[in-house]
Amino acid sequence: MLDLTGKKALVTGIANNRSIAWGIAQQLHQAGAELGVTYLPDEKGRYERKVRELVNPLNPSVFLPCDVQNDSQIESTFETIAQEWGKLDILIHSLAFASKEDLSGEFSATSREGFTQAMEISTYSLTRLARAAKPLMSEGGSIVTLTYLGGERVIPNYNVMGVAKAGLQMSVRYLAAELGSHKIRVNAISAGPIRTLASSAVDGILDMIRHVEEVAPLQRTVTQQEVGNSAAFLCSDLAGGITGQVLYVDAGYEIMGM
Ligand code: NAP
């Protein structure tokens, strides 16, 4: 049985009720995990209020600002977890960013700043958070990140984010190889296209979803809840033998040649 009772889970990347991280947080909670939630702070505190209101029914015992571009916020997040929980079992990395202008048109037009920012937020952050989580996962743990097929094949307009996801998937393998001896598993879920704040920045996202609905074996795309279920599985003992993998939760789209 999928049981996460007694597990402490830190979930990043909840922006609103469409976020994949929200689907994951709900499934982890349902399986019995105690939640910690981070949000991206803004000057007016609007995101904080919005995310707090959304996650309140799941009773997170830790709720903290964490901009992954800010090392001191990362450090204080994990210091608080050490104080409050004394350990960490599960880390969900469900965040990415590229500027809208770099998610359309010609890939060769990607600016140096845009490329660097996309890689820092979407790719490097996994390694940085894993490093901070490692000492707290002294009894072992599970780290799950979110990727997309555009990191393996060319998908129109995905551009710099495809390069970032390729780096992310390779980071999963290097982290899994390193952290395996500490009983820490690291995996990625490659989700099918879902309408969210982040995906709405990709030019033509609705066409991508329509195409998947036509071509995928299940003739539809996936939901946040389905991705959440798979994440809960990867975080549970049921997946105890799985690490360094990319699990496709995409209604089967990845297997199709045409
Ligand atoms: P989302 O709801 O917009 O989530 C993206 C999250 O990243 C937001 O919470 C955003 O915060 C956060 N973020 C951006 N910059 C950050 C920073 N510097 N520090 C901390 N957090 C930051 O969109 P989503 O679709 O659920 O995306 C979650 C993950 O799933 C991403 O890795 C995405 O690439 C991946 N994914 C999505 C799809 C899809 O079709 N939606 C498919 C496959 C994979 P703010 O919103 O507050 O800026």
PDB file of C-alpha atoms and ligand atoms in Angstrom:
ATOM      1  CA  MET A   1       0.000   0.000   0.000  1.00  0.00           C
ATOM      2  CA  LEU A   2       1.157   3.504  -0.751  1.00  0.00           C
ATOM      3  CA  ASP A   3       1.737   4.860   2.734  1.00  0.00           C
ATOM      4  CA  LEU A   4       3.796   7.954   3.516  1.00  0.00           C
ATOM      5  CA  THR A   5       2.776   8.218   7.154  1.00  0.00           C
ATOM      6  CA  GLY A   6       5.557   9.741   9.239  1.00  0.00           C
ATOM      7  CA  LYS A   7       7.372  11.091   6.163  1.00  0.00           C
ATOM      8  CA  LYS A   8       8.351  14.759   5.995  1.00  0.00           C
ATOM      9  CA  ALA A   9       7.995  16.214   2.519  1.00  0.00           C
ATOM     10  CA  LEU A  10       9.179  19.583   1.243  1.00  0.00           C
ATOM     11  CA  VAL A  11       7.289  20.762  -1.854  1.00  0.00           C
ATOM     12  CA  THR A  12       8.569  23.632  -4.007  1.00  0.00           C
ATOM     13  CA  GLY A  13       6.837  25.228  -6.988  1.00  0.00           C
ATOM     14  CA  ILE A  14       3.237  25.773  -5.906  1.00  0.00           C
ATOM     15  CA  ALA A  15       2.043  28.979  -7.615  1.00  0.00           C
ATOM     16  CA  ASN A  16      -1.702  28.281  -7.820  1.00  0.00           C
ATOM     17  CA  ASN A  17      -4.290  25.512  -8.048  1.00  0.00           C
ATOM     18  CA  ARG A  18      -3.128  24.595 -11.562  1.00  0.00           C
ATOM     19  CA  SER A  19       0.474  23.961 -10.491  1.00  0.00           C
ATOM     20  CA  ILE A  20       1.772  20.427 -10.890  1.00  0.00           C
ATOM     21  CA  ALA A  21       3.314  20.847  -7.421  1.00  0.00           C
ATOM     22  CA  TRP A  22      -0.202  21.429  -6.050  1.00  0.00           C
ATOM     23  CA  GLY A  23      -1.315  18.090  -7.535  1.00  0.00           C
ATOM     24  CA  ILE A  24       1.735  16.453  -5.948  1.00  0.00           C
ATOM     25  CA  ALA A  25       1.224  18.113  -2.539  1.00  0.00           C
ATOM     26  CA  GLN A  26      -2.382  16.879  -2.413  1.00  0.00           C
ATOM     27  CA  GLN A  27      -1.379  13.281  -3.177  1.00  0.00           C
ATOM     28  CA  LEU A  28       1.502  13.315  -0.665  1.00  0.00           C
ATOM     29  CA  HIS A  29      -0.881  14.658   1.979  1.00  0.00           C
ATOM     30  CA  GLN A  30      -3.486  12.034   1.137  1.00  0.00           C
ATOM     31  CA  ALA A  31      -0.834   9.324   1.533  1.00  0.00           C
ATOM     32  CA  GLY A  32      -0.098  10.609   5.047  1.00  0.00           C
ATOM     33  CA  ALA A  33       3.028  12.753   4.590  1.00  0.00           C
ATOM     34  CA  GLU A  34       3.587  15.880   6.671  1.00  0.00           C
ATOM     35  CA  LEU A  35       4.133  18.812   4.336  1.00  0.00           C
ATOM     36  CA  GLY A  36       6.467  21.763   4.126  1.00  0.00           C
ATOM     37  CA  VAL A  37       5.815  24.266   1.378  1.00  0.00           C
ATOM     38  CA  THR A  38       8.034  26.957  -0.150  1.00  0.00           C
ATOM     39  CA  TYR A  39       6.866  29.825  -2.310  1.00  0.00           C
ATOM     40  CA  LEU A  40       8.632  32.400  -4.477  1.00  0.00           C
ATOM     41  CA  PRO A  41       8.460  35.667  -2.515  1.00  0.00           C
ATOM     42  CA  ASP A  42       7.546  38.960  -4.179  1.00  0.00           C
ATOM     43  CA  GLU A  43       7.761  42.482  -2.786  1.00  0.00           C
ATOM     44  CA  LYS A  44       4.059  42.900  -2.088  1.00  0.00           C
ATOM     45  CA  GLY A  45       3.652  39.472  -0.481  1.00  0.00           C
ATOM     46  CA  ARG A  46       0.860  38.555  -2.898  1.00  0.00           C
ATOM     47  CA  TYR A  47       2.265  35.121  -3.795  1.00  0.00           C
ATOM     48  CA  GLU A  48       2.704  34.321  -0.122  1.00  0.00           C
ATOM     49  CA  ARG A  49      -0.959  35.107   0.650  1.00  0.00           C
ATOM     50  CA  LYS A  50      -2.217  33.219  -2.404  1.00  0.00           C
ATOM     51  CA  VAL A  51      -0.149  30.095  -1.801  1.00  0.00           C
ATOM     52  CA  ARG A  52      -0.831  30.110   1.956  1.00  0.00           C
ATOM     53  CA  GLU A  53      -4.580  30.256   1.373  1.00  0.00           C
ATOM     54  CA  LEU A  54      -4.385  27.404  -1.142  1.00  0.00           C
ATOM     55  CA  VAL A  55      -2.254  25.041   0.968  1.00  0.00           C
ATOM     56  CA  ASN A  56      -3.896  25.751   4.352  1.00  0.00           C
ATOM     57  CA  PRO A  57      -6.280  22.747   4.112  1.00  0.00           C
ATOM     58  CA  LEU A  58      -3.207  20.472   3.878  1.00  0.00           C
ATOM     59  CA  ASN A  59      -1.871  21.864   7.193  1.00  0.00           C
ATOM     60  CA  PRO A  60       1.751  22.391   6.177  1.00  0.00           C
ATOM     61  CA  SER A  61       3.886  22.565   9.312  1.00  0.00           C
ATOM     62  CA  VAL A  62       6.572  24.556   7.509  1.00  0.00           C
ATOM     63  CA  PHE A  63       5.802  27.444   5.123  1.00  0.00           C
ATOM     64  CA  LEU A  64       8.775  29.433   3.854  1.00  0.00           C
ATOM     65  CA  PRO A  65       9.956  31.813   1.131  1.00  0.00           C
ATOM     66  CA  CYS A  66      12.554  30.243  -1.154  1.00  0.00           C
ATOM     67  CA  ASP A  67      13.822  31.846  -4.319  1.00  0.00           C
ATOM     68  CA  VAL A  68      16.236  29.270  -5.745  1.00  0.00           C
ATOM     69  CA  GLN A  69      18.424  32.094  -7.069  1.00  0.00           C
ATOM     70  CA  ASN A  70      19.024  33.195  -3.485  1.00  0.00           C
ATOM     71  CA  ASP A  71      21.533  31.047  -1.529  1.00  0.00           C
ATOM     72  CA  SER A  72      20.706  32.570   1.846  1.00  0.00           C
ATOM     73  CA  GLN A  73      16.994  31.757   1.377  1.00  0.00           C
ATOM     74  CA  ILE A  74      17.904  28.172   0.463  1.00  0.00           C
ATOM     75  CA  GLU A  75      20.125  27.892   3.534  1.00  0.00           C
ATOM     76  CA  SER A  76      17.520  29.325   5.886  1.00  0.00           C
ATOM     77  CA  THR A  77      14.829  27.032   4.418  1.00  0.00           C
ATOM     78  CA  PHE A  78      16.875  23.949   5.254  1.00  0.00           C
ATOM     79  CA  GLU A  79      17.976  25.342   8.627  1.00  0.00           C
ATOM     80  CA  THR A  80      14.307  25.765   9.555  1.00  0.00           C
ATOM     81  CA  ILE A  81      13.567  22.221   8.416  1.00  0.00           C
ATOM     82  CA  ALA A  82      16.462  20.941  10.533  1.00  0.00           C
ATOM     83  CA  GLN A  83      15.061  22.798  13.571  1.00  0.00           C
ATOM     84  CA  GLU A  84      11.397  21.931  13.028  1.00  0.00           C
ATOM     85  CA  TRP A  85      11.631  18.399  11.681  1.00  0.00           C
ATOM     86  CA  GLY A  86      15.191  17.224  12.376  1.00  0.00           C
ATOM     87  CA  LYS A  87      15.103  15.268   9.098  1.00  0.00           C
ATOM     88  CA  LEU A  88      13.726  15.300   5.565  1.00  0.00           C
ATOM     89  CA  ASP A  89      12.379  12.308   3.633  1.00  0.00           C
ATOM     90  CA  ILE A  90      11.014  13.807   0.427  1.00  0.00           C
ATOM     91  CA  LEU A  91      11.990  16.774  -1.736  1.00  0.00           C
ATOM     92  CA  ILE A  92       9.798  17.823  -4.657  1.00  0.00           C
ATOM     93  CA  HIS A  93      11.519  20.112  -7.168  1.00  0.00           C
ATOM     94  CA  SER A  94       8.750  21.413  -9.422  1.00  0.00           C
ATOM     95  CA  LEU A  95       9.951  24.734 -10.744  1.00  0.00           C
ATOM     96  CA  ALA A  96      11.365  26.273 -13.863  1.00  0.00           C
ATOM     97  CA  PHE A  97      11.652  29.636 -15.529  1.00  0.00           C
ATOM     98  CA  ALA A  98      12.569  31.090 -18.902  1.00  0.00           C
ATOM     99  CA  SER A  99      11.548  34.475 -20.185  1.00  0.00           C
ATOM    100  CA  LYS A 100       8.585  34.469 -22.561  1.00  0.00           C
ATOM    101  CA  GLU A 101      10.693  35.897 -25.398  1.00  0.00           C
ATOM    102  CA  ASP A 102      12.973  32.846 -25.190  1.00  0.00           C
ATOM    103  CA  LEU A 103      10.004  30.457 -25.499  1.00  0.00           C
ATOM    104  CA  SER A 104       9.070  31.365 -29.050  1.00  0.00           C
ATOM    105  CA  GLY A 105      10.745  31.930 -32.392  1.00  0.00           C
ATOM    106  CA  GLU A 106      14.323  31.066 -33.236  1.00  0.00           C
ATOM    107  CA  PHE A 107      16.391  29.181 -30.679  1.00  0.00           C
ATOM    108  CA  SER A 108      19.571  30.814 -32.001  1.00  0.00           C
ATOM    109  CA  ALA A 109      18.199  34.185 -30.836  1.00  0.00           C
ATOM    110  CA  THR A 110      18.382  33.135 -27.163  1.00  0.00           C
ATOM    111  CA  SER A 111      20.229  35.820 -25.210  1.00  0.00           C
ATOM    112  CA  ARG A 112      23.165  35.059 -22.922  1.00  0.00           C
ATOM    113  CA  GLU A 113      21.176  36.395 -19.948  1.00  0.00           C
ATOM    114  CA  GLY A 114      18.067  34.379 -20.880  1.00  0.00           C
ATOM    115  CA  PHE A 115      20.076  31.190 -21.315  1.00  0.00           C
ATOM    116  CA  THR A 116      21.917  31.644 -18.023  1.00  0.00           C
ATOM    117  CA  GLN A 117      18.765  32.493 -16.075  1.00  0.00           C
ATOM    118  CA  ALA A 118      16.832  29.501 -17.466  1.00  0.00           C
ATOM    119  CA  MET A 119      19.687  27.140 -16.611  1.00  0.00           C
ATOM    120  CA  GLU A 120      20.195  28.588 -13.136  1.00  0.00           C
ATOM    121  CA  ILE A 121      16.546  28.432 -12.082  1.00  0.00           C
ATOM    122  CA  SER A 122      15.402  25.342 -13.966  1.00  0.00           C
ATOM    123  CA  THR A 123      18.509  23.134 -13.874  1.00  0.00           C
ATOM    124  CA  TYR A 124      21.124  24.161 -11.313  1.00  0.00           C
ATOM    125  CA  SER A 125      18.493  24.598  -8.581  1.00  0.00           C
ATOM    126  CA  LEU A 126      17.963  20.818  -8.395  1.00  0.00           C
ATOM    127  CA  THR A 127      21.631  20.239  -7.587  1.00  0.00           C
ATOM    128  CA  ARG A 128      21.673  23.141  -5.120  1.00  0.00           C
ATOM    129  CA  LEU A 129      18.551  21.920  -3.284  1.00  0.00           C
ATOM    130  CA  ALA A 130      19.802  18.315  -3.298  1.00  0.00           C
ATOM    131  CA  ARG A 131      23.048  19.461  -1.664  1.00  0.00           C
ATOM    132  CA  ALA A 132      21.110  21.273   1.043  1.00  0.00           C
ATOM    133  CA  ALA A 133      18.755  18.305   1.556  1.00  0.00           C
ATOM    134  CA  LYS A 134      21.464  15.612   1.742  1.00  0.00           C
ATOM    135  CA  PRO A 135      22.507  16.064   5.412  1.00  0.00           C
ATOM    136  CA  LEU A 136      18.833  16.031   6.450  1.00  0.00           C
ATOM    137  CA  MET A 137      18.167  12.791   4.562  1.00  0.00           C
ATOM    138  CA  SER A 138      20.381  10.765   6.900  1.00  0.00           C
ATOM    139  CA  GLU A 139      17.798   7.933   6.979  1.00  0.00           C
ATOM    140  CA  GLY A 140      17.574   7.976   3.164  1.00  0.00           C
ATOM    141  CA  GLY A 141      15.128   9.902   1.038  1.00  0.00           C
ATOM    142  CA  SER A 142      13.516  10.564  -2.289  1.00  0.00           C
ATOM    143  CA  ILE A 143      14.000  13.549  -4.570  1.00  0.00           C
ATOM    144  CA  VAL A 144      11.639  14.046  -7.507  1.00  0.00           C
ATOM    145  CA  THR A 145      11.882  16.697 -10.217  1.00  0.00           C
ATOM    146  CA  LEU A 146       9.688  17.560 -13.189  1.00  0.00           C
ATOM    147  CA  THR A 147      10.848  17.436 -16.780  1.00  0.00           C
ATOM    148  CA  TYR A 148       9.361  17.416 -20.268  1.00  0.00           C
ATOM    149  CA  LEU A 149       9.981  15.573 -23.548  1.00  0.00           C
ATOM    150  CA  GLY A 150      11.296  18.842 -25.011  1.00  0.00           C
ATOM    151  CA  GLY A 151      14.512  18.047 -23.116  1.00  0.00           C
ATOM    152  CA  GLU A 152      15.079  15.032 -25.386  1.00  0.00           C
ATOM    153  CA  ARG A 153      13.482  15.972 -28.698  1.00  0.00           C
ATOM    154  CA  VAL A 154      12.847  19.231 -30.483  1.00  0.00           C
ATOM    155  CA  ILE A 155       9.431  20.618 -29.608  1.00  0.00           C
ATOM    156  CA  PRO A 156       8.507  23.898 -31.353  1.00  0.00           C
ATOM    157  CA  ASN A 157       9.078  26.976 -29.153  1.00  0.00           C
ATOM    158  CA  TYR A 158      10.326  25.008 -26.127  1.00  0.00           C
ATOM    159  CA  ASN A 159      13.807  26.227 -27.123  1.00  0.00           C
ATOM    160  CA  VAL A 160      16.022  27.165 -24.155  1.00  0.00           C
ATOM    161  CA  MET A 161      13.819  25.216 -21.750  1.00  0.00           C
ATOM    162  CA  GLY A 162      14.585  22.071 -23.762  1.00  0.00           C
ATOM    163  CA  VAL A 163      18.285  22.614 -23.146  1.00  0.00           C
ATOM    164  CA  ALA A 164      17.570  23.268 -19.463  1.00  0.00           C
ATOM    165  CA  LYS A 165      15.518  20.048 -19.181  1.00  0.00           C
ATOM    166  CA  ALA A 166      18.262  18.022 -20.912  1.00  0.00           C
ATOM    167  CA  GLY A 167      20.652  19.320 -18.244  1.00  0.00           C
ATOM    168  CA  LEU A 168      18.096  18.579 -15.544  1.00  0.00           C
ATOM    169  CA  GLN A 169      17.677  14.958 -16.659  1.00  0.00           C
ATOM    170  CA  MET A 170      21.446  14.461 -16.689  1.00  0.00           C
ATOM    171  CA  SER A 171      21.647  16.099 -13.247  1.00  0.00           C
ATOM    172  CA  VAL A 172      19.155  13.472 -12.021  1.00  0.00           C
ATOM    173  CA  ARG A 173      21.529  10.719 -13.149  1.00  0.00           C
ATOM    174  CA  TYR A 174      24.666  12.259 -11.619  1.00  0.00           C
ATOM    175  CA  LEU A 175      22.841  13.008  -8.358  1.00  0.00           C
ATOM    176  CA  ALA A 176      21.350   9.497  -8.244  1.00  0.00           C
ATOM    177  CA  ALA A 177      24.793   7.944  -8.760  1.00  0.00           C
ATOM    178  CA  GLU A 178      26.319  10.078  -5.996  1.00  0.00           C
ATOM    179  CA  LEU A 179      23.520   9.900  -3.451  1.00  0.00           C
ATOM    180  CA  GLY A 180      22.629   6.230  -3.845  1.00  0.00           C
ATOM    181  CA  SER A 181      25.144   5.192  -1.191  1.00  0.00           C
ATOM    182  CA  HIS A 182      23.236   7.486   1.221  1.00  0.00           C
ATOM    183  CA  LYS A 183      19.961   5.676   0.324  1.00  0.00           C
ATOM    184  CA  ILE A 184      18.730   8.822  -1.382  1.00  0.00           C
ATOM    185  CA  ARG A 185      16.870   8.151  -4.637  1.00  0.00           C
ATOM    186  CA  VAL A 186      16.608  10.809  -7.347  1.00  0.00           C
ATOM    187  CA  ASN A 187      14.108  10.566 -10.199  1.00  0.00           C
ATOM    188  CA  ALA A 188      12.312  12.746 -12.724  1.00  0.00           C
ATOM    189  CA  ILE A 189       8.751  12.660 -13.988  1.00  0.00           C
ATOM    190  CA  SER A 190       8.374  13.667 -17.615  1.00  0.00           C
ATOM    191  CA  ALA A 191       4.842  15.036 -17.628  1.00  0.00           C
ATOM    192  CA  GLY A 192       2.654  15.536 -20.670  1.00  0.00           C
ATOM    193  CA  PRO A 193       1.626  19.144 -21.413  1.00  0.00           C
ATOM    194  CA  ILE A 194      -0.734  20.634 -18.830  1.00  0.00           C
ATOM    195  CA  ARG A 195      -2.107  24.184 -18.753  1.00  0.00           C
ATOM    196  CA  THR A 196      -0.319  26.028 -15.948  1.00  0.00           C
ATOM    197  CA  LEU A 197       1.192  29.458 -15.376  1.00  0.00           C
ATOM    198  CA  ALA A 198       4.631  28.265 -16.516  1.00  0.00           C
ATOM    199  CA  SER A 199       3.395  26.387 -19.584  1.00  0.00           C
ATOM    200  CA  SER A 200       1.282  29.349 -20.722  1.00  0.00           C
ATOM    201  CA  ALA A 201       4.574  31.162 -21.395  1.00  0.00           C
ATOM    202  CA  VAL A 202       5.420  28.580 -24.099  1.00  0.00           C
ATOM    203  CA  ASP A 203       4.125  29.838 -27.428  1.00  0.00           C
ATOM    204  CA  GLY A 204       1.564  27.362 -28.830  1.00  0.00           C
ATOM    205  CA  ILE A 205       0.975  25.338 -25.640  1.00  0.00           C
ATOM    206  CA  LEU A 206      -2.684  24.779 -26.567  1.00  0.00           C
ATOM    207  CA  ASP A 207      -1.636  23.340 -29.946  1.00  0.00           C
ATOM    208  CA  MET A 208       0.750  21.029 -28.091  1.00  0.00           C
ATOM    209  CA  ILE A 209      -2.076  19.810 -25.868  1.00  0.00           C
ATOM    210  CA  ARG A 210      -4.397  19.296 -28.862  1.00  0.00           C
ATOM    211  CA  HIS A 211      -1.679  17.328 -30.678  1.00  0.00           C
ATOM    212  CA  VAL A 212      -1.188  15.063 -27.658  1.00  0.00           C
ATOM    213  CA  GLU A 213      -4.949  14.496 -27.457  1.00  0.00           C
ATOM    214  CA  GLU A 214      -4.870  13.284 -31.065  1.00  0.00           C
ATOM    215  CA  VAL A 215      -1.704  11.196 -30.981  1.00  0.00           C
ATOM    216  CA  ALA A 216      -1.188   9.834 -27.449  1.00  0.00           C
ATOM    217  CA  PRO A 217      -2.358   6.233 -26.894  1.00  0.00           C
ATOM    218  CA  LEU A 218      -4.767   7.398 -24.180  1.00  0.00           C
ATOM    219  CA  GLN A 219      -6.058  10.162 -26.528  1.00  0.00           C
ATOM    220  CA  ARG A 220      -5.801  12.856 -23.918  1.00  0.00           C
ATOM    221  CA  THR A 221      -3.184  14.653 -21.896  1.00  0.00           C
ATOM    222  CA  VAL A 222      -2.612  14.080 -18.171  1.00  0.00           C
ATOM    223  CA  THR A 223      -3.814  15.859 -15.036  1.00  0.00           C
ATOM    224  CA  GLN A 224      -1.926  17.351 -12.116  1.00  0.00           C
ATOM    225  CA  GLN A 225      -3.471  14.605  -9.946  1.00  0.00           C
ATOM    226  CA  GLU A 226      -2.083  11.861 -12.167  1.00  0.00           C
ATOM    227  CA  VAL A 227       1.384  13.398 -11.990  1.00  0.00           C
ATOM    228  CA  GLY A 228       0.858  13.740  -8.224  1.00  0.00           C
ATOM    229  CA  ASN A 229      -0.010  10.046  -7.907  1.00  0.00           C
ATOM    230  CA  SER A 230       3.136   9.038  -9.771  1.00  0.00           C
ATOM    231  CA  ALA A 231       5.254  11.371  -7.649  1.00  0.00           C
ATOM    232  CA  ALA A 232       3.773   9.875  -4.471  1.00  0.00           C
ATOM    233  CA  PHE A 233       4.638   6.422  -5.812  1.00  0.00           C
ATOM    234  CA  LEU A 234       8.239   7.460  -6.563  1.00  0.00           C
ATOM    235  CA  CYS A 235       8.528   8.864  -3.032  1.00  0.00           C
ATOM    236  CA  SER A 236       7.196   5.706  -1.418  1.00  0.00           C
ATOM    237  CA  ASP A 237       8.827   2.401  -0.489  1.00  0.00           C
ATOM    238  CA  LEU A 238       6.933   0.868  -3.442  1.00  0.00           C
ATOM    239  CA  ALA A 239       9.565   2.540  -5.641  1.00  0.00           C
ATOM    240  CA  GLY A 240      12.444   1.568  -3.344  1.00  0.00           C
ATOM    241  CA  GLY A 241      14.430   0.033  -6.228  1.00  0.00           C
ATOM    242  CA  ILE A 242      14.057   2.963  -8.640  1.00  0.00           C
ATOM    243  CA  THR A 243      16.631   5.735  -8.954  1.00  0.00           C
ATOM    244  CA  GLY A 244      18.153   7.877 -11.694  1.00  0.00           C
ATOM    245  CA  GLN A 245      15.115   7.339 -13.924  1.00  0.00           C
ATOM    246  CA  VAL A 246      12.793   9.463 -16.011  1.00  0.00           C
ATOM    247  CA  LEU A 247       9.220   8.217 -15.650  1.00  0.00           C
ATOM    248  CA  TYR A 248       6.902   9.299 -18.460  1.00  0.00           C
ATOM    249  CA  VAL A 249       3.506  10.374 -17.162  1.00  0.00           C
ATOM    250  CA  ASP A 250       2.247  11.566 -20.515  1.00  0.00           C
ATOM    251  CA  ALA A 251      -0.685   9.341 -21.567  1.00  0.00           C
ATOM    252  CA  GLY A 252       1.860   7.319 -23.566  1.00  0.00           C
ATOM    253  CA  TYR A 253       2.852  10.093 -26.004  1.00  0.00           C
ATOM    254  CA  GLU A 254       6.592   9.363 -25.692  1.00  0.00           C
ATOM    255  CA  ILE A 255       6.379   5.953 -27.410  1.00  0.00           C
ATOM    256  CA  MET A 256       4.800   7.274 -30.604  1.00  0.00           C
ATOM    257  CA  GLY A 257       6.841   7.746 -33.777  1.00  0.00           C
ATOM    258  CA  MET A 258       4.085   9.458 -35.752  1.00  0.00           C
TER     259      MET A 258
HETATM  260  P1  NAP B   1       3.775  26.618 -12.366  1.00  0.00           P
HETATM  261  O1  NAP B   1       2.540  26.316 -11.624  1.00  0.00           O
HETATM  262  O2  NAP B   1       3.899  27.980 -12.973  1.00  0.00           O
HETATM  263  O3  NAP B   1       5.026  26.285 -11.453  1.00  0.00           O
HETATM  264  C1  NAP B   1       6.323  26.794 -11.727  1.00  0.00           C
HETATM  265  C2  NAP B   1       6.862  27.229 -10.394  1.00  0.00           C
HETATM  266  O4  NAP B   1       8.224  27.665 -10.495  1.00  0.00           O
HETATM  267  C3  NAP B   1       6.084  28.426  -9.854  1.00  0.00           C
HETATM  268  O5  NAP B   1       5.669  28.130  -8.530  1.00  0.00           O
HETATM  269  C4  NAP B   1       7.118  29.529  -9.891  1.00  0.00           C
HETATM  270  O6  NAP B   1       6.864  30.528  -8.931  1.00  0.00           O
HETATM  271  C5  NAP B   1       8.360  28.728  -9.596  1.00  0.00           C
HETATM  272  N1  NAP B   1       9.582  29.493  -9.783  1.00  0.00           N
HETATM  273  C6  NAP B   1       9.971  30.217 -10.853  1.00  0.00           C
HETATM  274  N2  NAP B   1      11.144  30.833 -10.602  1.00  0.00           N
HETATM  275  C7  NAP B   1      11.505  30.467  -9.330  1.00  0.00           C
HETATM  276  C8  NAP B   1      12.594  30.778  -8.477  1.00  0.00           C
HETATM  277  N3  NAP B   1      13.592  31.593  -8.855  1.00  0.00           N
HETATM  278  N4  NAP B   1      12.623  30.232  -7.236  1.00  0.00           N
HETATM  279  C9  NAP B   1      11.648  29.433  -6.802  1.00  0.00           C
HETATM  280  N5  NAP B   1      10.579  29.110  -7.547  1.00  0.00           N
HETATM  281  C10 NAP B   1      10.509  29.631  -8.801  1.00  0.00           C
HETATM  282  O7  NAP B   1       3.966  25.600 -13.597  1.00  0.00           O
HETATM  283  P2  NAP B   1       4.085  23.996 -13.681  1.00  0.00           P
HETATM  284  O8  NAP B   1       3.722  23.687 -15.072  1.00  0.00           O
HETATM  285  O9  NAP B   1       3.385  23.355 -12.546  1.00  0.00           O
HETATM  286  O10 NAP B   1       5.663  23.773 -13.548  1.00  0.00           O
HETATM  287  C11 NAP B   1       6.257  22.918 -12.586  1.00  0.00           C
HETATM  288  C12 NAP B   1       7.342  22.079 -13.225  1.00  0.00           C
HETATM  289  O11 NAP B   1       6.746  21.146 -14.132  1.00  0.00           O
HETATM  290  C13 NAP B   1       8.357  22.880 -14.052  1.00  0.00           C
HETATM  291  O12 NAP B   1       9.638  22.315 -13.869  1.00  0.00           O
HETATM  292  C14 NAP B   1       7.881  22.617 -15.464  1.00  0.00           C
HETATM  293  O13 NAP B   1       8.905  22.790 -16.430  1.00  0.00           O
HETATM  294  C15 NAP B   1       7.464  21.173 -15.335  1.00  0.00           C
HETATM  295  N6  NAP B   1       6.611  20.648 -16.400  1.00  0.00           N
HETATM  296  C16 NAP B   1       5.468  21.282 -16.741  1.00  0.00           C
HETATM  297  C17 NAP B   1       4.676  20.772 -17.764  1.00  0.00           C
HETATM  298  C18 NAP B   1       3.412  21.478 -18.183  1.00  0.00           C
HETATM  299  O14 NAP B   1       2.938  21.227 -19.294  1.00  0.00           O
HETATM  300  N7  NAP B   1       2.827  22.318 -17.361  1.00  0.00           N
HETATM  301  C19 NAP B   1       5.057  19.587 -18.426  1.00  0.00           C
HETATM  302  C20 NAP B   1       6.223  18.947 -18.037  1.00  0.00           C
HETATM  303  C21 NAP B   1       7.007  19.481 -17.020  1.00  0.00           C
HETATM  304  P3  NAP B   1       5.922  31.806  -9.363  1.00  0.00           P
HETATM  305  O15 NAP B   1       4.813  31.332 -10.219  1.00  0.00           O
HETATM  306  O16 NAP B   1       5.490  32.342  -8.082  1.00  0.00           O
HETATM  307  O17 NAP B   1       6.799  32.692 -10.190  1.00  0.00           O
END
